[in-house]
Amino acid sequence: MLLLPVLLSLRLPTVGAAQQKCPGYAARNIRQTTNGLAADLHLAGTACNIYGTDLPSLTLTVEYQSATRLHVVIQDQNRTVYQVPESVLPRPNATDPATAATTQLQFNYTTNPFSFAVSRPNGEVLFNTSGSPMVFESQYLRLRTSLPNHPNLYGLGEHSDHFRLNTSNYTRTFWSRDAYGIPQGTNLYGNHPVYVDHRGKNGTHGILFLNSNGMDIKINDTAGQYLEYNTLGGVFDFYFLAGPSPIEVSQQISEVVGKPAMMAYWTFGFHQCRYGYRDVYQVAEVVYNYSQANIPLETMWTDIDYMDARKVFTLDPQRFPLHKMRELVSYLHAHQQHYIVMVDPAVAYQNYSAFNNGKNLDIFMKDADGSIFQGVVWPGVTAFPDWFHPDTQKYWNDEFGSFFNPDTGLDISALWIDMNEAANFCNYPCSDPSGYAAENGFPPKPPPVRNGPAVTLEGFPADFQPPTNAKRQASPRASMLGLPGRKLINPPYTIRNAAGGLSNKTLGTDLVHYNGLVEYDTHNLYGTMMSSASRQALLHRRPGERPLVITRSTFLGAGAHVGHWTGDNVASWEQYEISMTDMLNFASIFQVPMVGSDVCGFSQNTTETLCARWMMLGAFQSFYRNHNELGNIGQEAYRWPMVAEASRRAIDIRYRTLDYLYTAFYTQTQTGKPLMNPMLYIYPEDPKTFSIDAQYFYGDSLLVSPVIEENKTAVDIYLPDDIFYDWNAGFAPVRGNASLVTLSDVNFTTIPLHVRGGSIMPLRIESASTTTELRKKGFHILIAPGLDGKANGSLYLDDGLMIKQPQTSLINFAFNNGTFTMSGHYGYPANVSIERISLCNIGSAPQRVTITGQPNSTFIYDKDTRVVAVDTMISLTQNATVQLPAS
Ligand SMILES: *[C@@H]1O[C@H](CO)[C@@H](O)[C@H](O)[C@H]1NC(C)=O
Ligand SMILES: *[C@@H]1O[C@H](CO)[C@@H](O)[C@H](O)[C@H]1NC(C)=O
Ligand SMILES: *[C@@H]1O[C@H](CO)[C@@H](O)[C@H](O)[C@H]1NC(C)=O
Ligand SMILES: *[C@@H]1O[C@H](CO)[C@@H](O)[C@H](O)[C@H]1NC(C)=O
Ligand SMILES: *[C@@H]1O[C@H](CO)[C@@H](O)[C@H](O)[C@H]1NC(C)=O
Ligand SMILES: *[C@@H]1O[C@H](CO)[C@@H](O)[C@H](O)[C@H]1NC(C)=O
Ligand SMILES: *[C@@H]1O[C@H](CO)[C@@H](O)[C@H](O)[C@H]1NC(C)=O
Ligand SMILES: *[C@@H]1O[C@H](CO)[C@@H](O)[C@H](O)[C@H]1NC(C)=O
Ligand SMILES: *[C@@H]1O[C@H](CO)[C@@H](O)[C@H](O)[C@H]1NC(C)=O
């Protein structure tokens, strides 16, 4: 392709003094390559050495990987500088390289000082570094792009700030941190340095920075609007993604970070957890109480309480004895329910098998003197697995294989992993870990032992009945290994880590991994490496089944292995609201579609109304779990009649729409099309959608608009210029006109939901107490015609469990001018049929409804809601056409 050097004559904004001093680079030896160009970059003047040593020689490579993806890498000539290992994040290949005629992204540069710009064929500049010289030092990289005024930027998480990012005096810090309370404006658990730049009618693009070093990304508008990368190491490795729609940007991100892993059907059921269940009897009581309250409970969870003095891979022999735990799990399985527990990476530094096995395999992180690095986590002094060690996977598989052995151990269905930033309670340098643990009370004291549940649990094994005379007991070096000679603990440039120094509350950044990489470079990968190792360990234990692993810390690409919960949030109305955008960041931008917040809030006491509202909002997260912290009031859904009723109603809707969610999830695993959609993804040309935080689409058809203020039973919601159907009013049509609509009388057991015109939603005809029972229910097809009278939807069916699916169905539904058609691929033997079709927005009662082969179909027309509901029996194994009234 033709790639001529084009000299840019761009206006240089005022540059700050510190930046002026740096000479930048000059490009030489510019040459075309098969799919792009390459050049050598040489320091263009005297080194400024502001935060390290300027590298004298770099190389630039530009590859037009596809019409919509441009890859730009600026790296050291020697390839000594650390880069994110391919073993952690495999890079996409240029499967369909672009030509000058097909590329949607053009790369232009100036040679001296070197700068580059990426623009669309129509001249719209997306990225332009000419305003400030590039800095590439041993411990500091800086690159600034100018942006149009008031840009609409999204992503750059994990964060709990507004969905549309602040663009004035704003810093986003990337450094995994145990971020209790998920405070705004700080670095949290995960790191996804990718942003979406939405320019309305001018299109949307994405920019992914593949770098795992600690960094501050600064967005500011005082000297012209810019975004600036300030990174403690690594190389400049950018993927430019052309969109041009927001959904296409998300799909293009998935081509770089990997398509998300498919999850089992049951994992979308409702989960209950808390920190502070005192013993196995209390866990059983919760299961029992849910069933008594008639609230569907799919999965029961246990936090670190189950461990013996908080040691991973152990059970508290008195409060959570193995034989009782096995009975509990058998009971759950017999009732089509599941059990999940937490595992932390930190292994107690004590004489017990999990530690001894790790020590024998020599897989723990080491100090410089070769001794095992010691930190402090829940059990006291701990060691930390080195996920780069070649034997760590075997270690993890073996520990899982024995502790979670279905025949002799704890037969979990899935896994929850925590504290993997990695969290360490002890601040750097943590010179006296055992003293620190003793002073700060690790492990915490467990509650008194009981020998039976507080109440009689009918239906539970006899062992779960209170004993007649319960006796109380007393309490008990390769390539890209990183430049040598760096200051790994206190680098010259300081990022805004809310924990202070880089090594504070985590592993020392000077620790060296087995393969020679240092923690300074790889800290942000620890959680994601534990995630993939844990996924492998679950697969090893139960080959072929889709594993569910829910992790706290993530990096680019995490969704290909695991799901995420948004960590230790607060039971507050603010965090209830932010839970929506937290989820959207992960599901819609970072390609981690299995995600949700702790429903009702983790830290602090929840309230009845907050918990009622959150149980309903949480029903529209992909991952739906109520979780609570030790010491807070109980918040299981049955605790208040109002919350119980809100939960029953929300779970009823969630379960009836579960196949719609499952289909959307499956679609994302195949195409990257997000299962959750911020409003601007569906209405990208409507500027009023760009800043919306508190409404979103569950799938692409169901608009969720919760009440967000305490004690209010009203909410102002935005409806774009389109037609919607009110779920809570029998699908009566509502014409949106691009303005706010006040919904009043939204009581505490109702969440406003609107079906977007143009959608066909496959619903189950009724809900069930478990997802296993739900799969036996027939379907109800809801047709919600758009303003043009047309509608579309799809349904994916498989066995719900296995990775490899020999027989699946992917059915497309279409409605046009009164004709409903089903077409597609029918492999899965669904033993259920479509039992009802509802068509919205019909002006008057139809004369008849004709279904081929079913001449006398009965139907009901409701003149208030304008909905026609037809009873039918249509097989899900072949194409079908149904004549309905025209909309
Ligand atoms: C790169 O390699 C050259 C040649 O081996 C050597 O002179 C130079 O010091 C190296 N530079 C760095 C930064 O390692
Ligand atoms: C890219 O191609 C290389 C070489 O053929 C291969 O090893 C690698 O797995 C491919 N990467 C992906 C993500 O497919
Ligand atoms: C970039 O280069 C192309 C030719 O390669 C040119 O048509 C275009 O105008 C340039 N864009 C900018 C912003 O200079
Ligand atoms: C934004 O610019 C102002 C004025 O130069 C400066 O005081 C502030 O620190 C900058 N903010 C960030 C996040 O860089
Ligand atoms: C920029 O933000 C910082 C930190 O939040 C604050 O201390 C400072 O006053 C702000 N500066 C301006 C110019 O707004
Ligand atoms: C879209 O492009 C036009 C013409 O270049 C420009 O005036 C307008 O500001 C752009 N809008 C956005 C949101 O960038
Ligand atoms: C580590 O964190 C503690 C507590 O937040 C703080 O007092 C200390 O200054 C930090 N240490 C470093 C080196 O930043
Ligand atoms: C939570 O409620 C309990 C019981 O009323 C009370 O003891 C505790 O202090 C409350 N916690 C907070 C953080 O307010
Ligand atoms: C909501 O009502 C409760 C109970 O009356 C009251 O304590 C609380 O302050 C109210 N909250 C707001 C934000 O008005």
Short mmCIF file of C-alpha atoms in Angstrom, two decimals, residues 360-728:
data_model
loop_
_atom_site.label_atom_id
_atom_site.label_comp_id
_atom_site.label_asym_id
_atom_site.label_seq_id
_atom_site.Cartn_x
_atom_site.Cartn_y
_atom_site.Cartn_z
CA ASN A 360 8.26 -28.36 47.82
CA LEU A 361 7.42 -27.28 44.28
CA ASP A 362 9.22 -24.01 45.04
CA ILE A 363 6.44 -21.94 43.46
CA PHE A 364 6.20 -19.07 45.94
CA MET A 365 7.47 -15.55 45.30
CA LYS A 366 10.99 -15.06 46.61
CA ASP A 367 12.93 -12.27 48.21
CA ALA A 368 16.31 -11.32 46.77
CA ASP A 369 18.08 -13.65 49.23
CA GLY A 370 16.12 -16.64 47.92
CA SER A 371 13.83 -16.94 50.94
CA ILE A 372 10.06 -17.01 50.48
CA PHE A 373 8.57 -13.51 50.45
CA GLN A 374 6.28 -13.02 53.44
CA GLY A 375 3.29 -10.73 53.66
CA VAL A 376 0.24 -10.64 55.89
CA VAL A 377 -3.24 -11.60 54.73
CA TRP A 378 -6.23 -13.14 56.57
CA PRO A 379 -4.44 -16.15 58.11
CA GLY A 380 -1.49 -14.05 59.31
CA VAL A 381 1.90 -14.46 57.65
CA THR A 382 1.52 -15.68 54.08
CA ALA A 383 3.39 -16.73 50.97
CA PHE A 384 2.21 -15.84 47.44
CA PRO A 385 2.20 -18.13 44.41
CA ASP A 386 4.33 -16.96 41.50
CA TRP A 387 2.00 -17.46 38.53
CA PHE A 388 4.99 -17.27 36.18
CA HIS A 389 6.55 -20.37 37.71
CA PRO A 390 6.09 -23.37 35.38
CA ASP A 391 4.90 -25.61 38.24
CA THR A 392 2.32 -23.23 39.73
CA GLN A 393 -0.45 -24.56 37.52
CA LYS A 394 0.30 -28.09 38.69
CA TYR A 395 0.32 -26.88 42.29
CA TRP A 396 -3.02 -25.14 41.84
CA ASN A 397 -4.54 -28.12 40.00
CA ASP A 398 -3.38 -30.48 42.75
CA GLU A 399 -4.71 -28.34 45.59
CA PHE A 400 -8.05 -27.98 43.81
CA GLY A 401 -8.07 -31.66 42.93
CA SER A 402 -7.77 -32.74 46.53
CA PHE A 403 -9.56 -30.03 48.50
CA PHE A 404 -12.44 -29.72 46.03
CA ASN A 405 -12.57 -33.42 45.25
CA PRO A 406 -16.23 -34.27 44.56
CA ASP A 407 -15.92 -37.68 46.27
CA THR A 408 -13.93 -36.79 49.35
CA GLY A 409 -13.84 -33.01 49.62
CA LEU A 410 -15.88 -29.92 49.01
CA ASP A 411 -17.75 -30.33 45.72
CA ILE A 412 -18.01 -26.73 44.58
CA SER A 413 -19.68 -25.84 41.27
CA ALA A 414 -17.61 -22.72 40.64
CA LEU A 415 -15.08 -20.46 42.25
CA TRP A 416 -14.64 -17.01 43.71
CA ILE A 417 -11.15 -15.50 43.94
CA ASP A 418 -10.27 -12.45 45.99
CA MET A 419 -7.32 -10.45 47.32
CA ASN A 420 -5.46 -10.99 44.05
CA GLU A 421 -4.12 -7.47 43.41
CA ALA A 422 -2.22 -9.04 45.26
CA ALA A 423 -3.49 -7.61 48.55
CA ASN A 424 -1.15 -7.63 51.52
CA PHE A 425 -2.25 -5.93 54.75
CA CYS A 426 1.31 -5.13 55.71
CA ASN A 427 2.85 -1.94 54.32
CA TYR A 428 6.19 -1.94 52.60
CA PRO A 429 8.76 -2.96 53.70
CA CYS A 430 6.82 -5.33 55.96
CA SER A 431 9.98 -6.23 57.84
CA ASP A 432 8.18 -8.00 60.71
CA PRO A 433 5.22 -9.83 59.22
CA SER A 434 4.52 -11.99 62.26
CA GLY A 435 4.66 -8.97 64.56
CA TYR A 436 2.28 -7.13 62.24
CA ALA A 437 -0.11 -10.08 62.12
CA ALA A 438 -0.12 -10.45 65.90
CA GLU A 439 -0.63 -6.73 66.52
CA ASN A 440 -3.44 -6.42 64.02
CA GLY A 441 -5.30 -9.57 64.94
CA PHE A 442 -4.75 -11.88 61.96
CA PRO A 443 -6.33 -14.38 61.78
CA PRO A 444 -9.43 -12.81 63.38
CA LYS A 445 -11.11 -14.69 66.18
CA PRO A 446 -13.91 -16.98 64.97
CA PRO A 447 -17.39 -16.98 66.56
CA PRO A 448 -18.27 -19.48 69.34
CA VAL A 449 -18.90 -23.03 68.20
CA ARG A 450 -22.49 -24.32 68.02
CA ASN A 451 -23.48 -27.90 67.37
CA GLY A 452 -26.62 -27.37 65.39
CA PRO A 453 -28.79 -24.81 63.65
CA ALA A 454 -30.85 -22.29 65.60
CA VAL A 455 -34.11 -23.57 64.10
CA THR A 456 -35.39 -26.87 62.78
CA LEU A 457 -34.60 -27.17 59.09
CA GLU A 458 -37.28 -29.36 57.62
CA GLY A 459 -36.08 -31.29 54.63
CA PHE A 460 -32.44 -31.08 55.65
CA PRO A 461 -30.55 -34.23 56.68
CA ALA A 462 -31.09 -35.29 60.28
CA ASP A 463 -27.62 -34.02 61.15
CA PHE A 464 -28.83 -30.50 60.53
CA GLN A 465 -31.49 -30.74 63.24
CA PRO A 466 -30.51 -29.15 66.53
CA PRO A 467 -28.96 -31.80 68.78
CA THR A 468 -31.07 -32.49 71.88
CA ASN A 469 -28.22 -31.77 74.28
CA ALA A 470 -25.95 -29.45 72.36
CA LYS A 471 -22.71 -28.92 74.24
CA ARG A 472 -21.08 -25.51 73.96
CA GLN A 473 -17.36 -25.51 73.44
CA ALA A 474 -14.80 -22.81 74.19
CA SER A 475 -13.51 -20.64 71.29
CA PRO A 476 -10.46 -21.68 69.61
CA ARG A 477 15.91 -13.66 32.66
CA ALA A 478 14.68 -14.01 29.05
CA SER A 479 13.99 -11.33 26.43
CA MET A 480 11.92 -8.29 27.38
CA LEU A 481 12.77 -8.88 31.01
CA GLY A 482 12.96 -5.21 31.73
CA LEU A 483 15.85 -2.80 31.79
CA PRO A 484 18.45 -3.39 34.50
CA GLY A 485 19.38 -0.81 37.10
CA ARG A 486 15.94 0.64 37.72
CA LYS A 487 14.63 1.96 41.01
CA LEU A 488 11.93 -0.62 41.51
CA ILE A 489 10.57 0.51 44.87
CA ASN A 490 10.55 4.28 44.48
CA PRO A 491 10.72 5.19 40.79
CA PRO A 492 11.48 8.86 40.07
CA TYR A 493 8.00 9.50 38.67
CA THR A 494 5.15 9.08 41.16
CA ILE A 495 1.76 7.83 40.07
CA ARG A 496 -1.28 8.71 42.17
CA ASN A 497 -1.61 5.31 43.84
CA ALA A 498 -4.12 5.75 46.65
CA ALA A 499 -2.11 3.26 48.73
CA GLY A 500 0.97 5.48 48.60
CA GLY A 501 4.16 3.78 47.42
CA LEU A 502 3.92 1.12 44.72
CA SER A 503 4.77 -1.70 47.13
CA ASN A 504 2.40 -0.57 49.85
CA LYS A 505 -0.34 -3.09 50.69
CA THR A 506 0.89 -5.48 48.03
CA LEU A 507 3.95 -7.45 46.97
CA GLY A 508 7.29 -5.67 46.90
CA THR A 509 7.81 -4.28 43.40
CA ASP A 510 11.44 -5.42 43.52
CA LEU A 511 10.47 -9.09 43.73
CA VAL A 512 11.67 -11.17 40.80
CA HIS A 513 9.44 -13.82 39.28
CA TYR A 514 10.70 -17.23 38.27
CA ASN A 515 11.15 -16.15 34.66
CA GLY A 516 13.09 -13.04 35.60
CA LEU A 517 10.25 -10.53 35.24
CA VAL A 518 9.96 -8.10 38.11
CA GLU A 519 6.82 -7.33 40.07
CA TYR A 520 7.31 -3.65 39.17
CA ASP A 521 6.34 -4.50 35.58
CA THR A 522 3.84 -7.32 36.18
CA HIS A 523 1.92 -6.22 39.31
CA ASN A 524 -1.17 -5.40 37.27
CA LEU A 525 -1.22 -8.94 35.82
CA TYR A 526 -1.32 -10.84 39.13
CA GLY A 527 -5.12 -11.11 39.36
CA THR A 528 -5.62 -12.04 35.76
CA MET A 529 -2.89 -14.68 35.93
CA MET A 530 -4.51 -16.17 39.04
CA SER A 531 -7.78 -16.06 37.10
CA SER A 532 -6.59 -18.10 34.17
CA ALA A 533 -4.74 -20.55 36.45
CA SER A 534 -7.94 -21.00 38.47
CA ARG A 535 -10.01 -21.51 35.35
CA GLN A 536 -7.52 -24.19 34.26
CA ALA A 537 -7.69 -25.81 37.70
CA LEU A 538 -11.49 -25.98 37.50
CA LEU A 539 -11.26 -27.44 33.99
CA HIS A 540 -8.72 -29.97 35.20
CA ARG A 541 -11.09 -31.00 37.96
CA ARG A 542 -14.17 -31.15 35.77
CA PRO A 543 -13.01 -31.37 32.14
CA GLY A 544 -15.25 -29.95 29.49
CA GLU A 545 -17.58 -27.95 31.75
CA ARG A 546 -17.65 -24.18 31.40
CA PRO A 547 -15.98 -22.88 34.55
CA LEU A 548 -17.33 -19.88 36.41
CA VAL A 549 -14.58 -17.98 38.21
CA ILE A 550 -15.44 -14.60 39.71
CA THR A 551 -12.34 -12.52 40.33
CA ARG A 552 -11.66 -9.19 41.97
CA SER A 553 -8.54 -8.06 40.10
CA THR A 554 -8.52 -8.02 36.30
CA PHE A 555 -6.40 -6.87 33.36
CA LEU A 556 -7.09 -6.53 29.64
CA GLY A 557 -8.31 -9.91 28.41
CA ALA A 558 -9.70 -11.15 31.75
CA GLY A 559 -13.11 -11.82 30.22
CA ALA A 560 -11.66 -14.60 28.09
CA HIS A 561 -11.18 -16.54 31.32
CA VAL A 562 -13.41 -15.25 34.10
CA GLY A 563 -16.13 -12.92 35.38
CA HIS A 564 -15.76 -10.07 37.85
CA TRP A 565 -17.60 -8.63 40.79
CA THR A 566 -16.96 -4.97 41.42
CA GLY A 567 -15.44 -5.53 44.85
CA ASP A 568 -16.07 -4.12 48.27
CA ASN A 569 -18.70 -1.47 47.61
CA VAL A 570 -20.74 0.44 50.16
CA ALA A 571 -24.44 0.09 50.97
CA SER A 572 -25.23 3.63 49.82
CA TRP A 573 -27.53 5.18 47.26
CA GLU A 574 -24.51 6.68 45.48
CA GLN A 575 -22.92 3.27 45.02
CA TYR A 576 -26.21 1.67 44.05
CA GLU A 577 -26.28 4.19 41.21
CA ILE A 578 -22.63 3.78 40.27
CA SER A 579 -23.10 -0.01 40.12
CA MET A 580 -24.72 0.51 36.72
CA THR A 581 -21.77 2.25 35.08
CA ASP A 582 -19.28 -0.01 36.86
CA MET A 583 -21.00 -2.92 35.17
CA LEU A 584 -21.24 -1.15 31.80
CA ASN A 585 -17.51 -0.43 31.76
CA PHE A 586 -16.74 -4.12 32.14
CA ALA A 587 -19.54 -5.60 30.05
CA SER A 588 -19.66 -3.08 27.22
CA ILE A 589 -16.07 -1.83 26.92
CA PHE A 590 -13.64 -4.20 28.65
CA GLN A 591 -15.25 -7.39 27.33
CA VAL A 592 -15.81 -8.91 30.77
CA PRO A 593 -19.53 -9.56 30.34
CA MET A 594 -20.08 -11.63 33.51
CA VAL A 595 -20.12 -8.80 36.03
CA GLY A 596 -22.09 -7.27 38.86
CA SER A 597 -21.87 -5.36 42.10
CA ASP A 598 -22.59 -6.68 45.58
CA VAL A 599 -26.36 -6.28 45.67
CA CYS A 600 -27.69 -4.35 48.70
CA GLY A 601 -24.11 -3.21 49.33
CA PHE A 602 -21.12 -4.88 51.02
CA SER A 603 -19.81 -2.45 53.60
CA GLN A 604 -22.07 -0.71 56.18
CA ASN A 605 -25.64 -1.58 57.06
CA THR A 606 -28.07 -1.54 54.20
CA THR A 607 -31.64 -0.31 54.62
CA GLU A 608 -34.91 -1.93 53.70
CA THR A 609 -35.64 0.39 50.79
CA LEU A 610 -32.09 0.40 49.43
CA CYS A 611 -32.01 -3.38 49.52
CA ALA A 612 -35.43 -3.61 47.85
CA ARG A 613 -34.37 -1.28 45.04
CA TRP A 614 -30.97 -2.98 44.66
CA MET A 615 -32.39 -6.51 44.58
CA MET A 616 -34.45 -5.29 41.58
CA LEU A 617 -31.59 -3.45 39.87
CA GLY A 618 -29.25 -6.40 40.47
CA ALA A 619 -31.67 -8.65 38.61
CA PHE A 620 -30.50 -6.75 35.52
CA GLN A 621 -26.78 -7.29 36.11
CA SER A 622 -25.32 -10.27 34.27
CA PHE A 623 -23.89 -11.52 37.60
CA TYR A 624 -26.57 -11.26 40.30
CA ARG A 625 -25.39 -11.78 43.86
CA ASN A 626 -26.38 -10.38 47.24
CA HIS A 627 -23.25 -10.07 49.41
CA ASN A 628 -22.58 -8.44 52.74
CA GLU A 629 -19.76 -7.81 55.16
CA LEU A 630 -19.04 -9.30 58.56
CA GLY A 631 -20.62 -7.24 61.32
CA ASN A 632 -23.43 -5.71 59.27
CA ILE A 633 -27.09 -6.48 59.70
CA GLY A 634 -28.30 -9.46 57.66
CA GLN A 635 -29.54 -8.54 54.21
CA GLU A 636 -30.78 -11.77 52.68
CA ALA A 637 -33.76 -11.04 50.49
CA TYR A 638 -36.23 -12.66 52.90
CA ARG A 639 -35.35 -10.39 55.84
CA TRP A 640 -38.02 -7.76 55.13
CA PRO A 641 -41.41 -8.43 53.51
CA MET A 642 -40.87 -5.51 51.11
CA VAL A 643 -37.46 -6.79 50.00
CA ALA A 644 -38.82 -10.32 49.66
CA GLU A 645 -41.64 -9.13 47.44
CA ALA A 646 -39.33 -6.91 45.37
CA SER A 647 -36.96 -9.87 44.95
CA ARG A 648 -39.67 -12.33 43.95
CA ARG A 649 -40.95 -9.92 41.34
CA ALA A 650 -37.51 -9.05 39.96
CA ILE A 651 -36.31 -12.66 39.87
CA ASP A 652 -39.54 -13.58 38.10
CA ILE A 653 -38.67 -11.11 35.32
CA ARG A 654 -35.00 -12.08 35.28
CA TYR A 655 -35.84 -15.76 34.89
CA ARG A 656 -38.49 -15.18 32.24
CA THR A 657 -35.90 -13.14 30.30
CA LEU A 658 -33.00 -15.51 31.08
CA ASP A 659 -32.77 -17.00 27.59
CA TYR A 660 -32.74 -13.50 26.15
CA LEU A 661 -29.75 -12.74 28.43
CA TYR A 662 -28.14 -16.08 27.64
CA THR A 663 -28.48 -15.40 23.92
CA ALA A 664 -26.97 -11.94 24.32
CA PHE A 665 -24.12 -13.41 26.37
CA TYR A 666 -23.51 -16.09 23.76
CA THR A 667 -23.55 -13.45 21.01
CA GLN A 668 -20.88 -11.47 22.85
CA THR A 669 -18.67 -14.56 23.13
CA GLN A 670 -18.93 -14.99 19.36
CA THR A 671 -18.89 -11.44 18.02
CA GLY A 672 -17.98 -9.13 20.90
CA LYS A 673 -21.34 -7.35 20.57
CA PRO A 674 -21.99 -6.26 24.16
CA LEU A 675 -24.78 -7.84 26.15
CA MET A 676 -25.26 -4.62 28.10
CA ASN A 677 -25.62 -1.34 26.29
CA PRO A 678 -25.15 2.18 27.55
CA MET A 679 -27.89 4.33 26.02
CA LEU A 680 -25.47 5.98 23.61
CA TYR A 681 -24.63 2.55 22.13
CA ILE A 682 -28.20 2.20 20.90
CA TYR A 683 -28.80 5.90 20.15
CA PRO A 684 -25.30 7.10 19.13
CA GLU A 685 -26.58 10.17 17.33
CA ASP A 686 -28.65 11.46 20.23
CA PRO A 687 -26.38 13.80 22.28
CA LYS A 688 -28.73 13.61 25.26
CA THR A 689 -27.72 9.96 25.75
CA PHE A 690 -23.98 10.68 25.99
CA SER A 691 -23.88 11.50 29.69
CA ILE A 692 -26.55 9.13 31.02
CA ASP A 693 -25.37 7.17 34.06
CA ALA A 694 -28.53 5.77 35.55
CA GLN A 695 -30.28 4.04 32.63
CA TYR A 696 -29.03 1.31 30.32
CA PHE A 697 -30.15 -1.48 28.05
CA TYR A 698 -30.11 -5.02 29.39
CA GLY A 699 -29.38 -6.80 26.15
CA ASP A 700 -30.23 -4.40 23.35
CA SER A 701 -33.99 -4.37 23.88
CA LEU A 702 -34.83 -3.83 27.52
CA LEU A 703 -34.30 -0.35 28.94
CA VAL A 704 -33.71 -0.36 32.72
CA SER A 705 -34.47 2.94 34.47
CA PRO A 706 -34.38 2.47 38.25
CA VAL A 707 -35.47 4.95 40.87
CA ILE A 708 -32.20 6.35 42.19
CA GLU A 709 -33.10 8.55 45.12
CA GLU A 710 -33.81 7.42 48.64
CA ASN A 711 -37.44 7.56 49.76
CA LYS A 712 -38.59 8.59 46.28
CA THR A 713 -41.24 6.74 44.37
CA ALA A 714 -40.70 8.80 41.25
CA VAL A 715 -37.95 9.03 38.70
CA ASP A 716 -37.27 11.17 35.63
CA ILE A 717 -36.22 8.94 32.81
CA TYR A 718 -34.98 9.82 29.36
CA LEU A 719 -36.78 8.31 26.39
CA PRO A 720 -35.19 8.91 22.98
CA ASP A 721 -37.25 9.67 19.88
CA ASP A 722 -38.54 6.13 19.43
CA ILE A 723 -41.32 3.84 20.52
CA PHE A 724 -41.15 1.82 23.74
CA TYR A 725 -43.42 -0.63 25.52
CA ASP A 726 -43.95 -0.43 29.26
CA TRP A 727 -43.17 -3.78 30.85
CA ASN A 728 -45.06 -2.82 34.02
#
